[in-house]
mmCIF file of C-alpha atoms in Angstrom:
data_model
loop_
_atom_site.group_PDB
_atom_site.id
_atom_site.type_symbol
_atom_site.label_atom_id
_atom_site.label_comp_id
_atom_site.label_asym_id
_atom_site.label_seq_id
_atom_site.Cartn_x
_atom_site.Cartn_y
_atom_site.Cartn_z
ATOM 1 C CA UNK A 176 3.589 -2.197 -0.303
ATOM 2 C CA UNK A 177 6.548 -3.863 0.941
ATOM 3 C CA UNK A 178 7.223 -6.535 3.964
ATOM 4 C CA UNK A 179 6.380 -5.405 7.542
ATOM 5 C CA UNK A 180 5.802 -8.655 8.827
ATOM 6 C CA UNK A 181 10.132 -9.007 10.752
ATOM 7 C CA UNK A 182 9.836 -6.378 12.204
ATOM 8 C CA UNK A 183 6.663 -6.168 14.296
ATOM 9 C CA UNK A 184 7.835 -8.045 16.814
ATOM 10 C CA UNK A 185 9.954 -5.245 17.723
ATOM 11 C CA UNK A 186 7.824 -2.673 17.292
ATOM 12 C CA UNK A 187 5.816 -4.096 20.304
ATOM 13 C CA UNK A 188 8.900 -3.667 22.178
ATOM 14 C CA UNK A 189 10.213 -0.327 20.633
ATOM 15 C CA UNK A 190 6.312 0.704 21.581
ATOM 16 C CA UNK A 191 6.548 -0.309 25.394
ATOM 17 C CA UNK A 192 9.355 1.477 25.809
ATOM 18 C CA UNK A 193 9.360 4.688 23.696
ATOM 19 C CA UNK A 194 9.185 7.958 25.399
ATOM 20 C CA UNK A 195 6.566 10.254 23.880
ATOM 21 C CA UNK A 196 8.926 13.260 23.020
ATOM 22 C CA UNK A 197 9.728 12.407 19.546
ATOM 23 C CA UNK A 198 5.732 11.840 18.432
ATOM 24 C CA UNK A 199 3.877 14.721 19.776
ATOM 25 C CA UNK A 200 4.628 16.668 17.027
ATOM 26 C CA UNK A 201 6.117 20.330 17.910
ATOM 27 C CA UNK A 202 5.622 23.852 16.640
ATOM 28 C CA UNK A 203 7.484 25.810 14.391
ATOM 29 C CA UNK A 204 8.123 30.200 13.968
ATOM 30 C CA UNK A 205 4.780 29.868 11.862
ATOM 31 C CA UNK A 206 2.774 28.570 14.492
ATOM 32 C CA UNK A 207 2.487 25.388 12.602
ATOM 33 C CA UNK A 208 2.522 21.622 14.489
ATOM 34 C CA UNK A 209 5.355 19.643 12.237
ATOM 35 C CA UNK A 210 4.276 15.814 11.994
ATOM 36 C CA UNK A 211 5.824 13.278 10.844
ATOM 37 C CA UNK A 212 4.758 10.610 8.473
ATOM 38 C CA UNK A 213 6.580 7.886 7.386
ATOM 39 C CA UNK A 214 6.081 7.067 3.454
ATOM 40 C CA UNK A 215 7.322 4.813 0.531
ATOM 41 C CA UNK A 216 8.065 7.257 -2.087
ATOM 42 C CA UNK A 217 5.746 5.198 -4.891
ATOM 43 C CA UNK A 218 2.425 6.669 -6.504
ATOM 44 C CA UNK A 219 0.161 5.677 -4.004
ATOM 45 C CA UNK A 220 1.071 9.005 -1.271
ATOM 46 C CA UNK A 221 1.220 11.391 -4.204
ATOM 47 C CA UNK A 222 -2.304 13.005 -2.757
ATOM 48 C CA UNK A 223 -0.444 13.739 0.609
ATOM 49 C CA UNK A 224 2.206 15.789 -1.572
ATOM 50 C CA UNK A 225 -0.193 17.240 -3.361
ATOM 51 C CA UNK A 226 -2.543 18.010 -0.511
ATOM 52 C CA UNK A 227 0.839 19.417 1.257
ATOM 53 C CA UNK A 228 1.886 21.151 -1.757
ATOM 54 C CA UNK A 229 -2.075 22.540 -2.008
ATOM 55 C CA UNK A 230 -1.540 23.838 1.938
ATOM 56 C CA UNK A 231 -4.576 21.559 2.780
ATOM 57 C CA UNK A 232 -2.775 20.413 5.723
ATOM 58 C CA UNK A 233 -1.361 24.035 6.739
ATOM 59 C CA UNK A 234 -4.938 25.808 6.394
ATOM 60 C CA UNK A 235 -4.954 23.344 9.566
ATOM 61 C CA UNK A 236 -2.442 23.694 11.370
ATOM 62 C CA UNK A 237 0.095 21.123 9.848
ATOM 63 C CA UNK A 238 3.290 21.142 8.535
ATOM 64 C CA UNK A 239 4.427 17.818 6.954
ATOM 65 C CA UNK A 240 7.533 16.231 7.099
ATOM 66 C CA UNK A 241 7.771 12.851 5.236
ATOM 67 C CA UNK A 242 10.300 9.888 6.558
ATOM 68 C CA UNK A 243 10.967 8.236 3.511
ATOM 69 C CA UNK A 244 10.957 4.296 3.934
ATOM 70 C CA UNK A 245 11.716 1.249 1.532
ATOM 71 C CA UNK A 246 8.768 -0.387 3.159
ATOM 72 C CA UNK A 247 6.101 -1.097 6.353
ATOM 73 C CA UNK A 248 9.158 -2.975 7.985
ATOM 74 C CA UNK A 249 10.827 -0.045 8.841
ATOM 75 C CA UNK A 250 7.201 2.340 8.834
ATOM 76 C CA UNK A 251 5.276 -0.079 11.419
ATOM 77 C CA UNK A 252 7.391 -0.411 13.972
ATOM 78 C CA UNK A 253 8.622 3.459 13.237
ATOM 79 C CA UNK A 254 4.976 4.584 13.962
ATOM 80 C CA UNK A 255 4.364 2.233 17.416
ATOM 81 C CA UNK A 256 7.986 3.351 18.572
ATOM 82 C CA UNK A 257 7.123 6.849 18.258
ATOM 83 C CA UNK A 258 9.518 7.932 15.810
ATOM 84 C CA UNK A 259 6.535 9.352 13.554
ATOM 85 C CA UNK A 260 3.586 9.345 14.420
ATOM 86 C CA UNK A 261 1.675 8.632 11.189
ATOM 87 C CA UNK A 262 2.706 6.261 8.734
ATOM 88 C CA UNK A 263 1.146 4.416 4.888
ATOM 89 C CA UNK A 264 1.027 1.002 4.509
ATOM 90 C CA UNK A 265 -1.360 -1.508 3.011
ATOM 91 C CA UNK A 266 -4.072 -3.212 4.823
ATOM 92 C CA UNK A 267 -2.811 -6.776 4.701
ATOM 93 C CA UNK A 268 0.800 -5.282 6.555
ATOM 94 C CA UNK A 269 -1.889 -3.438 9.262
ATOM 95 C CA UNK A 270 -4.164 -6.993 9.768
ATOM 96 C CA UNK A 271 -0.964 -8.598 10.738
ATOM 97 C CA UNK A 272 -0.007 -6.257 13.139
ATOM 98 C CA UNK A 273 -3.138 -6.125 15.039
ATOM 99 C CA UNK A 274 -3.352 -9.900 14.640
ATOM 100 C CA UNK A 275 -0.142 -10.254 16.752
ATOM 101 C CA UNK A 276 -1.181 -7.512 19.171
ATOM 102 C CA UNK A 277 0.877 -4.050 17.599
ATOM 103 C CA UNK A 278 -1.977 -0.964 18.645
ATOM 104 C CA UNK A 279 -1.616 0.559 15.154
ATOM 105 C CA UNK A 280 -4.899 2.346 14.490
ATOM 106 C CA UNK A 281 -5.773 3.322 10.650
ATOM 107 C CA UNK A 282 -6.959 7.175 10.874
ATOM 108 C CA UNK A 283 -7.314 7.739 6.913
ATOM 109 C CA UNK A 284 -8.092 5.986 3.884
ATOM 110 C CA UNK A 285 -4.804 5.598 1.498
ATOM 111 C CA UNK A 286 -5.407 3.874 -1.829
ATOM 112 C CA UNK A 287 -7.418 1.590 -3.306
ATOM 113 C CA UNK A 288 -7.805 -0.389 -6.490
ATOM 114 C CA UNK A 289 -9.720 0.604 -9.763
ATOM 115 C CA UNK A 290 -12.023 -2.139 -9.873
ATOM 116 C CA UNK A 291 -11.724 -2.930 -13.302
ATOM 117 C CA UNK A 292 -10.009 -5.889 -15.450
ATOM 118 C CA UNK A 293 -7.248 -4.650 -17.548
ATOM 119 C CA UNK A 294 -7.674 -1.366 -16.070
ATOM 120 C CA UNK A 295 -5.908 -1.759 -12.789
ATOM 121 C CA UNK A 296 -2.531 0.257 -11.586
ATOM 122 C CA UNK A 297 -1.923 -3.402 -10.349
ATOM 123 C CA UNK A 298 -1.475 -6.561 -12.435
ATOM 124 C CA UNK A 299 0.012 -9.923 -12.801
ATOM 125 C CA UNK A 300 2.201 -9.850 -16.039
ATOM 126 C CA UNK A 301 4.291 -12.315 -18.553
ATOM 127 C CA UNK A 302 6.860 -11.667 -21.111
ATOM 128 C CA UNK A 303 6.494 -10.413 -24.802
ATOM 129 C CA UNK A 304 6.255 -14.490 -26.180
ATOM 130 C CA UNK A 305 5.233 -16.350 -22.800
ATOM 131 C CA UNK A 306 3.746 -19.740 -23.337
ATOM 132 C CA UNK A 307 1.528 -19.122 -20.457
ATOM 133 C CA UNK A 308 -1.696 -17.409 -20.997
ATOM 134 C CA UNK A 309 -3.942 -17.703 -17.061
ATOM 135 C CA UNK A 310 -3.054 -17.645 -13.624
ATOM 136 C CA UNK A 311 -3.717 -21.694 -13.102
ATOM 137 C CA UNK A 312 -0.670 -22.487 -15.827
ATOM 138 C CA UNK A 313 1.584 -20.549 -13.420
ATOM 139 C CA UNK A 314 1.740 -24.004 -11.067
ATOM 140 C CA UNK A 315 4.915 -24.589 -10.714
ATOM 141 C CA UNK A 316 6.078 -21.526 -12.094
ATOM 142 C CA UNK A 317 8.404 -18.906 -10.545
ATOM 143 C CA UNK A 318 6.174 -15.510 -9.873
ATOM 144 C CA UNK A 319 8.027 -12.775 -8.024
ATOM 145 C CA UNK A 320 5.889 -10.540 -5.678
ATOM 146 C CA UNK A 321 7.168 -7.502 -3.704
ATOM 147 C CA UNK A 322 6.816 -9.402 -0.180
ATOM 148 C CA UNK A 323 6.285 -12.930 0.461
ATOM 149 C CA UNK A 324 3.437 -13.896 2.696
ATOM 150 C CA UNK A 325 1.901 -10.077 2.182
ATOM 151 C CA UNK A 326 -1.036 -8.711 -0.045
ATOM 152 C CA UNK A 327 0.352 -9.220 -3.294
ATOM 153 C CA UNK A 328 1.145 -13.623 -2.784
ATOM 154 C CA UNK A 329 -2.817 -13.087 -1.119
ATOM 155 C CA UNK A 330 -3.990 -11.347 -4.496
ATOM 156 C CA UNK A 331 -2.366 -13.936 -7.340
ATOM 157 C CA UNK A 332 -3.098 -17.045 -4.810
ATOM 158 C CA UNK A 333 -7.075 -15.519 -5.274
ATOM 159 C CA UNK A 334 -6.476 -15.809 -8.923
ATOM 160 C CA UNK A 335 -5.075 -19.017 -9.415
ATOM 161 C CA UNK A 336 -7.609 -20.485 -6.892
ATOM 162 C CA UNK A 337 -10.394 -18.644 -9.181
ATOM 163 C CA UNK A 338 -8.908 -20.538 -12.580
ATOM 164 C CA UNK A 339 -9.424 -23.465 -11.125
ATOM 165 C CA UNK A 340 -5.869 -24.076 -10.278
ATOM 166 C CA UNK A 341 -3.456 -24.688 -6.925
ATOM 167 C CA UNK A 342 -1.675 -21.832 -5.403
ATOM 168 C CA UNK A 343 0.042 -24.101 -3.237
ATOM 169 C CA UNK A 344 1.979 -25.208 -6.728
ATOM 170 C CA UNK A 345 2.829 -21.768 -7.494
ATOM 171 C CA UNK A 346 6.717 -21.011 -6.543
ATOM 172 C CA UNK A 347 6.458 -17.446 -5.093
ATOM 173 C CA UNK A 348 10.083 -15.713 -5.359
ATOM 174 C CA UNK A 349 10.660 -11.972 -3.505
ATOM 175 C CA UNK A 350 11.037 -9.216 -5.347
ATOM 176 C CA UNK A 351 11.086 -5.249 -5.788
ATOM 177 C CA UNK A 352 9.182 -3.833 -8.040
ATOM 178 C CA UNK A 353 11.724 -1.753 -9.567
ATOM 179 C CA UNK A 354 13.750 -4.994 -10.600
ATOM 180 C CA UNK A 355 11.201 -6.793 -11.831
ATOM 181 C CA UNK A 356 10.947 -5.805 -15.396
ATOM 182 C CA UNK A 357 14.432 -7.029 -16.037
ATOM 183 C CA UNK A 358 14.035 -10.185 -14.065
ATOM 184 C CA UNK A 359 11.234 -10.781 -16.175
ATOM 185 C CA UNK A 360 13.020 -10.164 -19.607
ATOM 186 C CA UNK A 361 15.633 -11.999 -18.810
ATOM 187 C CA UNK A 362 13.495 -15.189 -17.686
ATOM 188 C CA UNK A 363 15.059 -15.276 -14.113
ATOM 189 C CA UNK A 364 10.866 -15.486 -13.386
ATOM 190 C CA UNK A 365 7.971 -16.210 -15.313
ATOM 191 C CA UNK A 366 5.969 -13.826 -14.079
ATOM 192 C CA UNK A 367 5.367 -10.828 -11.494
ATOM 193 C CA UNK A 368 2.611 -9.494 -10.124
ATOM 194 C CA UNK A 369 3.290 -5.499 -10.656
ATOM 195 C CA UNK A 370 2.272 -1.834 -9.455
ATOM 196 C CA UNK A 371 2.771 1.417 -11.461
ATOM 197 C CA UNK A 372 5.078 2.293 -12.828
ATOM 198 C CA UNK A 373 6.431 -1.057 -13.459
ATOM 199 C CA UNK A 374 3.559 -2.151 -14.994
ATOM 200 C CA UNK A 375 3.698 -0.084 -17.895
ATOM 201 C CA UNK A 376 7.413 -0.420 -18.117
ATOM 202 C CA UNK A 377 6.394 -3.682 -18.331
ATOM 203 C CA UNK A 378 3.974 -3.143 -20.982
ATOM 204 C CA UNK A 379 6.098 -1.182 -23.089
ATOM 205 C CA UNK A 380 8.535 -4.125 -23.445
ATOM 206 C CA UNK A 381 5.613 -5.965 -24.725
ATOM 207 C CA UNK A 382 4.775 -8.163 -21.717
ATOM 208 C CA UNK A 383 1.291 -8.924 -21.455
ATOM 209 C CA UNK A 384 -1.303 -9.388 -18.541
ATOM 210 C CA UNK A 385 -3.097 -12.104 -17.746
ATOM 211 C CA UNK A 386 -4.467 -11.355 -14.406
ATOM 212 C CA UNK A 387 -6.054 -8.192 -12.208
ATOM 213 C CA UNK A 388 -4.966 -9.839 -8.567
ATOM 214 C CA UNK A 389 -6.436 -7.084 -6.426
ATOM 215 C CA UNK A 390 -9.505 -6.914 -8.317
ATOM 216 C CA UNK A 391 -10.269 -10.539 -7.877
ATOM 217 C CA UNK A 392 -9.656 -9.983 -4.042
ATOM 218 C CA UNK A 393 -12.881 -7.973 -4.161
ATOM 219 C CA UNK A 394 -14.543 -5.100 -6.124
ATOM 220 C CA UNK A 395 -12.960 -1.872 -5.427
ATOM 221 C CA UNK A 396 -10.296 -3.020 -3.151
ATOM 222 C CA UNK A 397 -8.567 -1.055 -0.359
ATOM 223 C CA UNK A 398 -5.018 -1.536 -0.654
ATOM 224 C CA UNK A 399 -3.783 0.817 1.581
ATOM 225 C CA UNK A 400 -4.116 2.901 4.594
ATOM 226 C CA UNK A 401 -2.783 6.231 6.467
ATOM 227 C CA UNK A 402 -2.082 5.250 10.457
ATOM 228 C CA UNK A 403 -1.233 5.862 13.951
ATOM 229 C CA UNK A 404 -0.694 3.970 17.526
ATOM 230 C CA UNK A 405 -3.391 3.432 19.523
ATOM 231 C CA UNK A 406 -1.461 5.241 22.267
ATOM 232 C CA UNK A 407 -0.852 8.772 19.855
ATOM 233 C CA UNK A 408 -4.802 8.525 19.029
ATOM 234 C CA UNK A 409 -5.661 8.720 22.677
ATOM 235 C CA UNK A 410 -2.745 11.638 23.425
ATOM 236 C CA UNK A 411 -3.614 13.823 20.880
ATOM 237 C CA UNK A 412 -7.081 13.525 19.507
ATOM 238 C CA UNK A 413 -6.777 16.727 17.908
ATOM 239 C CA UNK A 414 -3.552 16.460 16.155
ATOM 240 C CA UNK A 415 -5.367 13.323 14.809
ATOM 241 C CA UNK A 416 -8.499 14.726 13.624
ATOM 242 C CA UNK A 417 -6.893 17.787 11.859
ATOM 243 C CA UNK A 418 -4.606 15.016 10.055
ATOM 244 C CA UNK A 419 -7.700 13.149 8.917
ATOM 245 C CA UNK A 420 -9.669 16.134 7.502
ATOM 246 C CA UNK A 421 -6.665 17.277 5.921
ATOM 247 C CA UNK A 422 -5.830 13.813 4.047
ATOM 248 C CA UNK A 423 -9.601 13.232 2.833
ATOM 249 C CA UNK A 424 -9.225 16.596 1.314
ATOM 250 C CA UNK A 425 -5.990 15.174 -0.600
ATOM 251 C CA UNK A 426 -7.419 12.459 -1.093
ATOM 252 C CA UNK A 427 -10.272 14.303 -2.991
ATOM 253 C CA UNK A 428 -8.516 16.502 -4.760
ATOM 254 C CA UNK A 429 -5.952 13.740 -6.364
ATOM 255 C CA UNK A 430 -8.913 11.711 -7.537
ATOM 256 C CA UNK A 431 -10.156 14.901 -9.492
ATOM 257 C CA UNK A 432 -6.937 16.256 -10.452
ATOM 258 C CA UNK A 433 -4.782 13.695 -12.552
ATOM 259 C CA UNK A 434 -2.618 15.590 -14.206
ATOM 260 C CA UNK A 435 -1.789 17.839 -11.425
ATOM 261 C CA UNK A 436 -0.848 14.031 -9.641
ATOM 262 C CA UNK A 437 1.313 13.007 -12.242
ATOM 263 C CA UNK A 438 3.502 16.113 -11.760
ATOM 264 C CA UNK A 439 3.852 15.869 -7.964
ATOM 265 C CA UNK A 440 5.174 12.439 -8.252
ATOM 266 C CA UNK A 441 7.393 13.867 -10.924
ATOM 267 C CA UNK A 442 9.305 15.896 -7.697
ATOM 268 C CA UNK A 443 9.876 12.614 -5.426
ATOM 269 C CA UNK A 444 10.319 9.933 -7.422
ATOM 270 C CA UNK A 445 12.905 9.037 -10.166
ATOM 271 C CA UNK A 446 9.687 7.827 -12.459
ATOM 272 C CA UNK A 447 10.472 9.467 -16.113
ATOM 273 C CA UNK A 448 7.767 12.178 -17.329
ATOM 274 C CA UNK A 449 7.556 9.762 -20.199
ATOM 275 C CA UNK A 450 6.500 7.016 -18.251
ATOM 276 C CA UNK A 451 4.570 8.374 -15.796
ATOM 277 C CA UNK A 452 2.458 9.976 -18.823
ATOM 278 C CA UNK A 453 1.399 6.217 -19.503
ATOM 279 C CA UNK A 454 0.930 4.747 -15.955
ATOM 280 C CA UNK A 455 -2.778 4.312 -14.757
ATOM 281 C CA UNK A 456 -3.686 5.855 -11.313
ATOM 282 C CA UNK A 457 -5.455 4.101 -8.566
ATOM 283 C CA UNK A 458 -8.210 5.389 -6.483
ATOM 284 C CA UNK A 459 -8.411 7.854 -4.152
ATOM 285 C CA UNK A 460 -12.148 7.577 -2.370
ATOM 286 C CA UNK A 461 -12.109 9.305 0.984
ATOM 287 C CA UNK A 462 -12.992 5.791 2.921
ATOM 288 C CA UNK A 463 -12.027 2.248 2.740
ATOM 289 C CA UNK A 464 -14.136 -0.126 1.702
ATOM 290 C CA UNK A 465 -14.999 -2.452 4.280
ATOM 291 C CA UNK A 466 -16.417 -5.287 2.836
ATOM 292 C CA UNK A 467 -13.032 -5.665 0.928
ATOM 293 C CA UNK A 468 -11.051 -5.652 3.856
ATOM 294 C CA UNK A 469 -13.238 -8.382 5.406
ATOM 295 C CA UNK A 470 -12.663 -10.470 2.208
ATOM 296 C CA UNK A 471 -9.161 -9.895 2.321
ATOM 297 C CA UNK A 472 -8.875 -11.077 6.102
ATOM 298 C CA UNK A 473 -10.229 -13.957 4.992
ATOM 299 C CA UNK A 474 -7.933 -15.257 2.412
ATOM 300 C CA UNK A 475 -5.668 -13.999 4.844
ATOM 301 C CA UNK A 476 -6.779 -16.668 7.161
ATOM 302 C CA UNK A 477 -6.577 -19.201 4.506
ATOM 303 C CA UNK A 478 -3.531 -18.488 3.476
ATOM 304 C CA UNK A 479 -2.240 -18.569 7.334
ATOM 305 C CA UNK A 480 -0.943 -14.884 7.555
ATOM 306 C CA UNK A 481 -3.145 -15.792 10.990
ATOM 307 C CA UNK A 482 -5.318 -17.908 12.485
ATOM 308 C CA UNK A 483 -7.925 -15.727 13.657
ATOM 309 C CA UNK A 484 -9.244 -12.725 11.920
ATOM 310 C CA UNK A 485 -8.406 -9.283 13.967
ATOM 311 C CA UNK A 486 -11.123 -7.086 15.086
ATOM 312 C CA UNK A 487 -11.540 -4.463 12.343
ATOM 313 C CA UNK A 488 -13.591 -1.748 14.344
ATOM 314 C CA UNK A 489 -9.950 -1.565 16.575
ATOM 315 C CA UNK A 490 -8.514 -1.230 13.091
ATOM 316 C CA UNK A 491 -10.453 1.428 10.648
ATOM 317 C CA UNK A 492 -11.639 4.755 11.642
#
């Protein structure tokens, strides 16, 4: 879930002019259509390795080929350009874009949160010894989230405001997940609002929670979501629909099968088997949950990401 919001600009641009060569997707010896989707190599997309690993996407027709990404600045703009024509990024990243007129399209559901308090793969953390014990003592604290002005700021703003205190007092720093349990340590923040597996690195150093962000957004939150352009949809329909079945049979499978997750995120991420043993999963339901995108448009609005909320049935599936 990291910052998409520089470079959609651009992507309009890159969109207008991009030739459509490079995302049609194109056949193999096997008879198989290779497409391209670009990813953040982080828990979240372990069903589409799994489901890819499964051959739930070759049983129709697809061959896989994941563009790894640090975030949806380079994934947005990579999937309106045409350089892939599917791509993962959370809602918040995809409300933006349509709010400032990028055609992305989401096609599948991607993750969403557990729904339950102390329970979450998400969570808004102190150090082993903090002072600070709720969300509204963090005014005028440093708290470091992955992207400013994104869904994570949106989720701990929710959770101040909901302690009765001012997220406009709350000094949001940027920064990635992976260096966040050091920052932390060393008291260069006083506290960060984490995904796996830094939240149980985290946890393991003794730091302690005091907050479940995404599940005070709403119940069940959708975090995240598999998409396209508006103008690959219309091209090829097909390509699209055999991408959607595919992923909700992932998406499925992962939910049912957690110990056959944990080891396919052991093969593209540098997360130790010993950690990822501890780290809690998030959801996989086959479809978002709309009512929690419609909350989280509107703290979007309130917390000026934009000024008018965008049309969501141009937006989900």
């Amino acid at each position: 879930m990291r910052r998409p919001l520089a470079a959609l600009a651009a992507g309009v641009l890159l969109f207008a002019a991009s030739a459509c060569g490079s995302s049609e997707g194109s056949g193999d010896a096997s008879g198989l259509t290779t497409v391209k989707v670009g990813v953040i190599p982080i828990v979240d997309v372990a069903p589409l390795y799994l489901g890819r690993h499964k051959g739930f996407f070759e049983a129709r027709g697809l061959k896989l080929s994941m563009m790894l990404a640090q975030g949806g600045a380079a994934i947005v703009p990579g999937v309106t350009s045409g350089q892939f024509p599917f791509g993962f990024s959370n809602v918040t990243s995809l409300l933006v874009a349509r709010s400032r007129g990028v055609p992305v399209r989401a096609v599948a559901h991607g993750i969403a949160s557990t729904g339950v308090p102390g329970k979450d793969f998400s969570g808004l953390l102190v150090k082993k010894g903090s002072s600070l014990t709720s969300p509204k003592e963090l005014e005028g604290r440093k708290v470091a989230v992955n992207a400013l002005k994104n869904i994570n700021e949106t989720a701990v703003r929710e959770s101040v405001r909901k302690d009765g205190g001012d997220p406009d007092r709350v000094r949001f720093v940027e920064l990635a997940f992976d260096q966040m349990p050091a920052a932390l340590g060393q008291g260069q923040i006083d506290a960060a609002q984490v995904v796996e597996p830094a939240l149980s690195t985290i946890k393991a150093q003794g730091g302690v929670e005091i907050a479940d962000p995404l599940v005070d957004v709403a119940p069940k939150l959708t975090v995240a979501m598999y998409f396209t352009s508006e103008r690959y949809a219309a091209q090829h329909p097909d390509i699209v629909r055999e991408f959607q079945a595919a992923t909700a049979e992932s998406l499925a499978y992962a939910d049912a099968h957690p110990a056959e997750v944990r080891q396919i995120i052991g093969t593209y991420t540098k997360v130790p088997a010993a950690v990822l043993d501890r780290v809690t999963l998030p959801k996989w339901p086959a479809h978002a949950n709309r009512a929690s995108i419609e909350a989280l448009a509107r703290l979007s609005v309130r917390d000026g990401l934009f000024t008018t909320s965008p049309d969501l049935d141009k937006l989900l599936p």
